[in-house]
């Protein structure tokens, strides 16, 4: 057994993490055929999934295509809409006109011109609108593709907003009916260990022990295997990112044809922030906050005020959910023959929708690097742990950036966020460097950075961080190139706006007629 082949993988947990992991493993390793990898998913009928997690990254398009899902079916089944990035409101200053975008397209001419120096020369023009055509599309409520654009193809890069509960059901059907995943609906009560400490089997209430070669812990915040069984510590980060609670609501649109926002809208509050996500059938609106700085009553009142101001009096709250979380990540997500993916491996506030993208990255790495035998597993595990420790640290720094650049002074929450003691050392160093040069691949050198340097630039310059750039000998050429890129971005926006349908029009078209398959 110790050096035996890896033929059977058991995934415990049927939330978004469990089903995405099972789907990628089964699709990549031919589980529908008798000679393929056996993939079993155990989900407890007694423990609900977390039920939130509506914002994604463009990686989700690759994931869905890879597992063989039709985009039309997905949009219809999951009430999905298109997301072209995030719009941050009141983050720099507490004014109604304070906002900037973090779009999904790279700045125009990103690799050819010194855009930051060009932007500084332009005085007060907002960075996002100067370098990218996408903010103008979002503000105009345009979709990122046309009726005739095939499934998964984009005119403007996009991800999705989706109903998390419906995604689970959709993936479960696809996995069990098309990909050969065996579903066991049962509660895992205990773990049988081998002499060397590996997991031999999971004890279930009705199906007895279930053996496998590799176990994936997707049991959410319970972390049944990696936490409760193995006791692998977490690296907490509540001293950097204070938010540890959320109140999530589902809100009906006032009219059937109310426009759908094509970006996540994140509005800063005195002690946290509110997300606003437009799905086809409803909005998801939630307030993330720090329990050390405010309480549930104040948050409820702030959320009610927000909904009143953004949806009108006819809006109706369909559902509400209070959630608590402990920000941080598992020091090691892969231990022996057990790997944790999803909330079991960690969670930080959903400010940039980093959770599902980490699930996709982890499941993809697991699938592509699936050890052939137990003998090779520790080598893969060490790489996996190194990769994800790096990713978690970068995600934490990236989220903290949104807070340290704020000039808000209306509460202790914002002042505490700017306290140097709460700033990760590496972020402090980078900010020193970035006073004189823009974020680049030298600061974020890995191939699969969760947030590439362009994302850091959108936040920095969206929040009025004004560096002192070095005078260079190529200045005249650089200036001309930057100006050409700015003209191009404006021209693309001008041409695309009338050529793209309204977001709701495209969603309605997909529901009635569908997109052409790839
Ligand atoms: C407020 C909030 C907002 C969020 N927003 C976003 C967002 O916009 N974008 C994003 O990417 N992410 C977001 N997330 C994170 C996202 O919700 C999760 O990453 C995602 O849902 C994956 O969850 P999961 O599958 O790991 O866990 P869960 O959904 O909790 O699933 C756990 C599963 O384990 C099973 N289970 C537990 N114990 C046992 C047992 N003993 N035996 C058998 N089965 C068991 C349960 O039945 C369940 O099926 C948000 C999270 C929160 C808290």
XYZ file of C-alpha atoms and ligand atoms in Angstrom:
571
model
C 0.000 0.000 0.000
C 2.776 2.455 0.909
C 4.068 2.701 -2.619
C 0.838 1.709 -4.289
C -0.693 3.526 -7.252
C -3.186 6.344 -6.729
C -6.346 4.929 -8.262
C -9.112 6.179 -6.023
C -9.630 9.735 -4.708
C -12.309 10.551 -2.147
C -13.501 14.165 -1.916
C -15.340 14.934 1.345
C -17.733 17.865 1.037
C -20.291 18.894 -1.575
C -19.914 22.689 -1.561
C -18.455 24.640 -4.485
C -14.938 23.471 -3.561
C -15.847 19.767 -3.423
C -17.759 19.694 -6.689
C -15.245 21.811 -8.616
C -12.408 19.576 -7.403
C -14.276 16.365 -8.193
C -15.212 17.708 -11.635
C -11.661 18.687 -12.589
C -10.210 15.391 -11.356
C -12.872 13.319 -13.095
C -12.723 15.245 -16.385
C -8.914 15.221 -16.556
C -8.543 11.562 -15.507
C -11.363 9.991 -17.457
C -13.418 8.801 -14.509
C -16.366 7.948 -16.749
C -14.365 5.077 -18.246
C -13.661 1.830 -16.327
C -9.897 2.376 -16.612
C -10.017 5.998 -15.384
C -9.371 7.413 -11.922
C -12.119 6.545 -9.419
C -13.528 9.706 -7.850
C -16.024 9.473 -4.974
C -17.620 12.509 -3.338
C -19.120 12.190 0.129
C -21.471 14.952 1.216
C -23.286 15.096 4.510
C -27.072 15.409 4.344
C -26.877 17.034 7.796
C -24.350 19.833 7.197
C -25.427 22.598 4.814
C -22.993 24.269 2.425
C -22.026 27.839 3.245
C -24.412 29.105 0.547
C -22.512 32.293 -0.374
C -19.698 32.948 -2.855
C -21.195 34.697 -5.841
C -18.243 36.544 -7.391
C -15.618 34.768 -9.514
C -12.527 35.421 -11.638
C -12.136 34.849 -15.415
C -10.411 31.556 -14.575
C -13.929 30.164 -14.043
C -14.464 30.207 -17.808
C -11.485 27.886 -18.321
C -12.624 25.662 -15.473
C -16.160 25.261 -16.809
C -14.946 24.660 -20.359
C -12.406 22.146 -19.122
C -15.012 20.074 -17.304
C -17.204 20.020 -20.406
C -20.026 22.295 -19.306
C -22.070 24.318 -21.815
C -21.940 28.028 -20.942
C -25.608 28.396 -21.932
C -26.641 25.606 -19.519
C -24.494 27.105 -16.771
C -25.928 30.635 -17.167
C -29.485 29.293 -17.161
C -29.074 26.880 -14.241
C -27.066 29.137 -11.909
C -28.823 32.494 -12.549
C -25.368 33.566 -13.708
C -24.473 36.961 -15.114
C -21.245 38.451 -16.442
C -18.683 40.200 -14.266
C -16.141 42.561 -15.830
C -14.351 43.481 -12.603
C -15.106 45.440 -9.449
C -16.069 49.016 -8.804
C -14.903 50.441 -5.490
C -17.005 53.268 -4.069
C -16.080 55.533 -1.117
C -12.847 53.617 -0.499
C -10.409 56.517 -0.859
C -12.640 59.215 0.632
C -16.122 59.009 2.116
C -17.730 60.969 -0.745
C -20.523 59.825 -3.067
C -18.414 60.654 -6.155
C -15.366 58.713 -4.931
C -14.968 55.574 -7.031
C -12.587 53.610 -9.225
C -12.628 50.351 -11.194
C -10.545 47.209 -11.063
C -11.365 45.819 -14.524
C -10.382 42.418 -15.910
C -8.672 43.672 -19.078
C -4.999 44.601 -18.958
C -4.272 48.291 -19.469
C -3.920 49.145 -23.170
C -0.236 49.041 -24.168
C 0.666 47.557 -20.764
C 3.885 45.944 -21.967
C 4.930 48.671 -24.422
C 4.593 52.034 -22.743
C 5.229 53.780 -19.427
C 1.553 54.326 -18.747
C 2.052 55.512 -15.189
C 4.329 58.395 -16.207
C 1.839 59.244 -18.964
C -1.041 59.208 -16.480
C 0.868 61.482 -14.087
C 1.461 63.940 -16.930
C -2.304 64.021 -17.548
C -3.017 65.600 -14.158
C -6.379 64.556 -12.719
C -7.652 62.024 -15.281
C -8.628 58.778 -13.473
C -6.073 56.027 -14.187
C -8.637 53.263 -14.861
C -10.493 55.222 -17.575
C -7.302 56.427 -19.209
C -5.683 53.005 -19.618
C -8.695 50.711 -20.039
C -11.852 50.668 -22.144
C -13.683 48.392 -19.695
C -14.807 50.910 -17.016
C -16.744 52.817 -19.705
C -18.488 49.583 -20.791
C -19.441 48.788 -17.191
C -20.751 52.286 -16.523
C -22.836 52.067 -19.699
C -24.251 48.695 -18.538
C -22.881 46.872 -21.589
C -22.327 43.104 -21.712
C -18.808 41.780 -22.421
C -19.909 39.893 -25.568
C -22.450 40.025 -28.396
C -25.400 37.696 -29.066
C -23.325 35.939 -31.734
C -20.115 35.563 -29.692
C -19.633 31.811 -29.086
C -19.679 30.252 -25.636
C -16.701 31.222 -23.443
C -15.326 33.653 -26.068
C -15.136 37.305 -24.976
C -15.164 40.716 -26.583
C -14.063 42.102 -23.183
C -12.538 39.737 -20.603
C -15.128 38.511 -18.103
C -15.943 36.218 -15.176
C -19.352 35.435 -13.642
C -21.661 36.290 -10.821
C -23.584 33.162 -9.831
C -25.937 31.633 -7.282
C -23.681 29.452 -5.121
C -26.417 26.987 -4.093
C -27.466 26.507 -7.731
C -23.839 26.062 -8.816
C -23.544 23.154 -6.352
C -26.644 21.436 -7.755
C -25.542 22.056 -11.348
C -22.065 20.643 -10.789
C -23.422 17.688 -8.840
C -25.660 16.708 -11.782
C -22.819 17.167 -14.282
C -20.319 15.213 -12.174
C -22.596 12.275 -11.462
C -24.384 12.057 -14.836
C -21.534 12.913 -17.227
C -18.160 12.641 -15.530
C -18.429 9.357 -13.651
C -18.166 10.747 -10.099
C -19.787 8.463 -7.510
C -21.852 10.367 -4.948
C -22.221 9.072 -1.391
C -24.752 11.037 0.604
C -23.583 10.340 4.146
C -21.970 11.921 7.169
C -18.317 11.161 7.930
C -18.005 10.318 11.615
C -14.392 9.272 11.926
C -11.080 8.438 10.343
C -9.234 5.088 10.194
C -5.485 5.653 10.095
C -2.697 3.467 8.705
C 0.374 2.735 10.840
C 2.365 5.460 9.057
C -0.268 8.123 9.788
C -1.886 8.152 6.352
C -5.661 8.022 6.188
C -6.838 4.514 5.317
C -10.594 5.083 5.265
C -13.353 7.443 6.323
C -16.057 6.000 8.568
C -19.529 6.952 7.388
C -22.816 6.450 9.243
C -24.679 4.375 6.658
C -22.041 3.220 4.167
C -19.360 2.009 6.605
C -15.674 2.705 5.967
C -14.773 4.171 2.554
C -11.167 3.523 1.531
C -9.107 5.536 -0.951
C -5.519 6.384 -1.865
C -5.921 10.165 -1.541
C -8.476 12.193 0.444
C -9.500 15.768 -0.399
C -10.875 17.731 2.541
C -13.573 20.068 1.210
C -15.577 20.130 4.449
C -15.599 23.918 4.656
C -14.727 25.708 7.882
C -15.122 22.442 9.823
C -11.894 21.202 8.206
C -12.710 17.652 9.274
C -9.513 16.001 8.031
C -6.808 18.668 7.830
C -7.887 20.452 11.020
C -9.826 18.098 13.292
C -7.960 14.893 12.404
C -4.440 16.103 11.618
C -4.437 19.293 13.701
C -2.539 21.306 11.094
C -2.351 24.895 12.424
C -3.665 27.944 10.700
C -1.722 31.127 10.115
C -4.152 33.726 11.407
C -4.274 37.152 9.744
C -6.984 38.935 11.738
C -4.328 41.429 12.874
C -3.923 42.519 9.224
C -7.440 42.062 7.822
C -9.897 42.786 10.648
C -13.166 41.686 9.043
C -14.571 38.511 10.607
C -18.365 38.706 10.138
C -20.841 39.161 7.318
C -24.556 39.702 6.939
C -25.664 38.435 3.511
C -29.056 39.267 1.973
C -30.851 38.290 -1.207
C -32.808 41.187 -2.671
C -35.440 41.063 -5.411
C -35.216 43.521 -8.328
C -37.992 46.117 -8.270
C -38.903 45.385 -11.925
C -38.381 42.362 -14.178
C -36.317 44.521 -16.552
C -34.196 46.384 -13.980
C -30.677 46.701 -15.456
C -28.099 44.237 -14.089
C -24.728 45.618 -12.998
C -21.859 44.044 -14.937
C -19.333 44.366 -12.112
C -19.258 43.741 -8.376
C -19.931 47.008 -6.584
C -18.060 47.304 -3.316
C -18.990 50.296 -1.178
C -16.859 51.125 1.850
C -18.681 51.696 5.140
C -17.593 53.080 8.500
C -16.597 49.608 9.754
C -16.407 47.370 6.702
C -17.833 47.316 3.212
C -20.933 46.225 1.296
C -20.879 43.945 -1.749
C -23.591 44.268 -4.377
C -23.809 41.513 -6.974
C -26.422 41.415 -9.720
C -27.662 37.938 -10.699
C -30.372 37.374 -13.311
C -33.145 36.736 -10.791
C -32.044 38.839 -7.791
C -29.204 40.807 -6.221
C -26.869 39.443 -3.558
C -26.018 42.225 -1.111
C -23.902 41.741 1.988
C -22.026 43.719 4.619
C -18.623 42.423 5.684
C -17.419 43.903 8.969
C -15.096 43.735 11.917
C -16.780 42.572 15.139
C -14.081 44.393 17.121
C -15.207 47.709 15.618
C -19.016 47.467 15.285
C -22.016 45.244 16.022
C -24.739 43.411 14.128
C -27.428 46.082 14.767
C -25.318 48.881 13.285
C -24.477 46.685 10.300
C -28.132 45.797 9.712
C -29.012 49.502 9.758
C -26.195 50.353 7.311
C -27.307 47.574 4.975
C -30.949 48.711 5.071
C -29.847 52.266 4.262
C -27.771 50.984 1.354
C -30.600 48.881 -0.078
C -33.033 51.760 0.237
C -30.609 54.042 -1.570
C -29.796 51.592 -4.384
C -32.939 49.538 -5.001
C -35.929 51.720 -4.226
C -38.748 51.113 -1.793
C -40.239 48.191 -3.716
C -37.208 46.029 -3.177
C -37.900 43.006 -1.084
C -35.474 41.001 0.987
C -35.905 37.315 0.111
C -33.315 35.723 2.410
C -30.751 36.666 5.037
C -27.776 34.883 6.563
C -25.269 35.855 9.275
C -21.780 34.406 8.913
C -18.697 34.398 11.112
C -15.193 33.557 9.955
C -11.707 33.525 11.337
C -9.370 35.058 8.743
C -6.306 32.968 8.016
C -4.973 29.991 6.144
C -3.659 26.511 6.848
C 0.155 26.407 7.262
C 0.140 23.246 5.173
C -2.863 22.367 3.031
C -1.445 19.014 1.925
C -0.402 16.624 4.708
C 0.350 12.945 4.110
C -2.410 11.607 1.786
C -4.830 14.418 2.584
C -5.170 17.760 0.786
C -7.473 20.570 1.877
C -9.178 22.710 -0.775
C -11.688 25.505 -0.191
C -12.676 26.970 3.157
C -10.979 24.075 4.974
C -7.645 25.440 3.718
C -8.401 29.034 4.678
C -10.496 32.113 4.154
C -10.054 35.863 4.109
C -12.749 38.452 3.429
C -14.218 38.218 -0.092
C -13.105 41.721 -1.160
C -11.588 40.531 -4.448
C -13.404 37.181 -4.781
C -10.151 35.320 -4.113
C -11.680 32.200 -2.571
C -13.117 30.366 -5.588
C -10.123 31.260 -7.737
C -7.886 29.639 -5.101
C -10.150 26.572 -5.232
C -9.760 26.431 -9.019
C -5.984 26.867 -8.813
C -5.657 24.224 -6.101
C -7.898 21.699 -7.855
C -6.086 22.296 -11.147
C -2.664 21.810 -9.569
C -3.881 18.678 -7.778
C -5.260 17.277 -11.006
C -2.268 18.176 -13.189
C 0.234 17.000 -10.604
C -1.797 14.037 -9.347
C 0.841 11.704 -7.887
C 0.976 8.386 -9.694
C 1.947 6.565 -6.497
C 2.118 7.175 -2.752
C 5.888 7.253 -3.097
C 5.787 10.479 -5.154
C 3.068 12.142 -3.101
C 5.307 13.928 -0.587
C 7.271 15.644 -3.357
C 4.084 16.985 -4.920
C 2.698 17.913 -1.485
C 5.792 20.007 -0.641
C 5.460 21.952 -3.907
C 1.750 22.402 -3.405
C 2.268 23.768 0.106
C 4.981 26.158 -1.042
C 2.808 27.432 -3.904
C -0.258 28.019 -1.750
C 1.568 29.603 1.197
C 2.986 32.077 -1.365
C -0.477 32.686 -2.854
C -2.191 33.242 0.480
C 0.450 35.775 1.535
C 0.085 37.712 -1.737
C -3.730 37.682 -1.439
C -3.524 39.057 2.120
C -1.124 41.813 1.029
C -3.284 42.674 -1.975
C -6.436 42.998 0.128
C -4.602 45.051 2.738
C -3.505 47.453 -0.009
C -7.158 48.538 -0.392
C -7.150 49.649 3.243
C -3.734 51.228 3.730
C -4.251 53.614 0.801
C -7.581 54.892 2.120
C -7.726 58.465 3.338
C -10.940 57.824 5.292
C -10.817 59.104 8.836
C -14.421 58.627 9.910
C -13.816 55.703 12.281
C -11.165 53.852 14.285
C -11.598 51.000 11.774
C -9.905 52.956 8.986
C -7.252 54.465 11.254
C -6.440 51.030 12.693
C -6.099 49.676 9.171
C -3.438 52.302 8.426
C -1.542 51.636 11.652
C 1.932 50.479 10.600
C 1.708 47.616 13.125
C -1.068 46.028 11.038
C 0.858 46.215 7.740
C 2.664 43.081 6.449
C 6.410 43.895 6.232
C 6.659 42.937 2.564
C 3.778 45.227 1.637
C 5.524 48.100 3.435
C 8.692 47.450 1.410
C 6.763 47.295 -1.847
C 4.998 50.567 -1.130
C 8.387 52.204 -0.532
C 9.608 50.864 -3.864
C 6.410 51.842 -5.653
C 6.863 55.476 -4.687
C 9.425 55.490 -7.495
C 8.432 52.724 -9.911
C 5.201 50.928 -10.815
C 4.442 47.347 -9.700
C 5.889 44.941 -12.247
C 6.740 41.291 -12.810
C 9.866 41.838 -10.685
C 7.610 42.331 -7.648
C 5.234 39.508 -8.624
C 7.495 37.055 -10.408
C 5.516 33.794 -10.389
C 3.814 32.588 -13.536
C 0.398 32.067 -11.945
C 0.143 35.103 -9.642
C -3.428 35.324 -8.337
C -3.240 39.109 -8.761
C -0.799 40.164 -11.486
C 1.007 43.524 -11.394
C -1.749 45.197 -13.454
C -4.236 44.500 -10.645
C -1.934 46.171 -8.119
C -1.624 49.170 -10.454
C -5.406 49.511 -10.772
C -5.777 49.656 -6.981
C -2.761 51.878 -6.288
C -3.535 54.510 -8.886
C -7.298 54.169 -8.466
C -6.723 55.220 -4.857
C -4.611 58.274 -5.716
C -1.190 56.833 -4.982
C 1.055 59.182 -6.989
C 4.611 57.944 -7.481
C 7.620 60.095 -8.412
C 8.824 58.563 -11.646
C 12.459 58.642 -12.705
C 13.463 60.960 -15.575
C 14.571 58.677 -18.393
C 16.448 59.269 -21.600
C 13.591 57.653 -23.542
C 11.114 60.106 -22.176
C 9.841 61.536 -25.481
C 9.232 58.090 -27.037
C 7.602 56.821 -23.848
C 5.275 59.787 -23.700
C 4.221 59.263 -27.305
C 3.596 55.549 -26.725
C 1.547 56.175 -23.587
C -0.554 58.799 -25.344
C -1.144 56.375 -28.237
C -2.289 53.698 -25.754
C -4.670 56.153 -24.054
C -6.149 57.140 -27.433
C -6.582 53.473 -28.310
C -8.390 52.684 -25.040
C -10.766 55.619 -25.597
C -11.338 54.609 -29.208
C -12.115 50.985 -28.293
C -14.610 52.170 -25.661
C -16.255 54.500 -28.218
C -16.584 51.697 -30.786
C -17.656 48.936 -28.396
C -20.342 50.772 -26.459
C -22.956 50.793 -29.239
C -21.866 47.391 -30.597
C -22.506 45.468 -27.364
C -25.965 44.647 -25.971
C -27.136 45.779 -22.566
C -26.166 43.220 -19.926
C -29.749 42.131 -19.219
C -30.483 41.848 -22.956
C -27.662 39.351 -23.351
C -28.775 37.353 -20.296
C -32.371 37.250 -21.621
C -31.038 36.166 -25.035
C -29.096 33.296 -23.427
C -32.190 32.165 -21.496
C -34.423 32.171 -24.567
C -32.069 31.273 -27.457
C -28.687 30.314 -26.023
C -25.153 31.063 -27.198
C -23.567 29.198 -30.080
C -21.483 26.303 -28.744
C -17.686 26.392 -29.159
C -19.537 36.163 3.488
C -18.829 35.370 2.439
C -18.844 35.828 1.129
C -18.132 35.119 0.137
N -18.090 35.614 -1.131
C -17.289 35.012 -2.038
C -17.156 35.520 -3.355
O -17.784 36.498 -3.738
N -16.317 34.879 -4.200
C -15.607 33.773 -3.829
O -14.796 33.278 -4.607
N -15.773 33.239 -2.614
C -16.575 33.818 -1.717
N -16.721 33.267 -0.484
C -16.099 31.966 -0.217
C -16.954 30.852 -0.842
O -18.236 30.861 -0.271
C -16.287 29.485 -0.622
O -14.952 29.524 -1.045
C -16.969 28.410 -1.434
O -18.335 28.420 -1.231
C -16.399 27.041 -1.105
O -16.878 26.573 0.120
P -16.532 25.076 0.525
O -17.028 24.177 -0.531
O -15.101 25.023 0.886
O -17.341 24.848 1.878
P -18.915 24.621 2.147
O -19.783 25.293 1.167
O -19.106 24.975 3.592
O -19.135 23.057 1.963
C -18.745 22.130 2.943
C -19.279 20.745 2.585
O -18.713 19.795 3.488
C -19.712 18.890 3.885
N -19.364 18.319 5.182
C -19.010 18.971 6.317
N -18.791 18.074 7.311
C -18.985 16.841 6.784
C -18.919 15.519 7.305
N -18.599 15.272 8.581
N -19.206 14.494 6.480
C -19.522 14.703 5.174
N -19.590 15.943 4.637
C -19.339 16.997 5.431
C -20.985 19.708 3.918
O -22.137 18.887 3.853
C -20.790 20.572 2.665
O -21.254 19.853 1.555
C -17.444 33.935 0.491
C -17.486 33.455 1.795
C -18.159 34.173 2.776
C -18.153 33.660 4.189
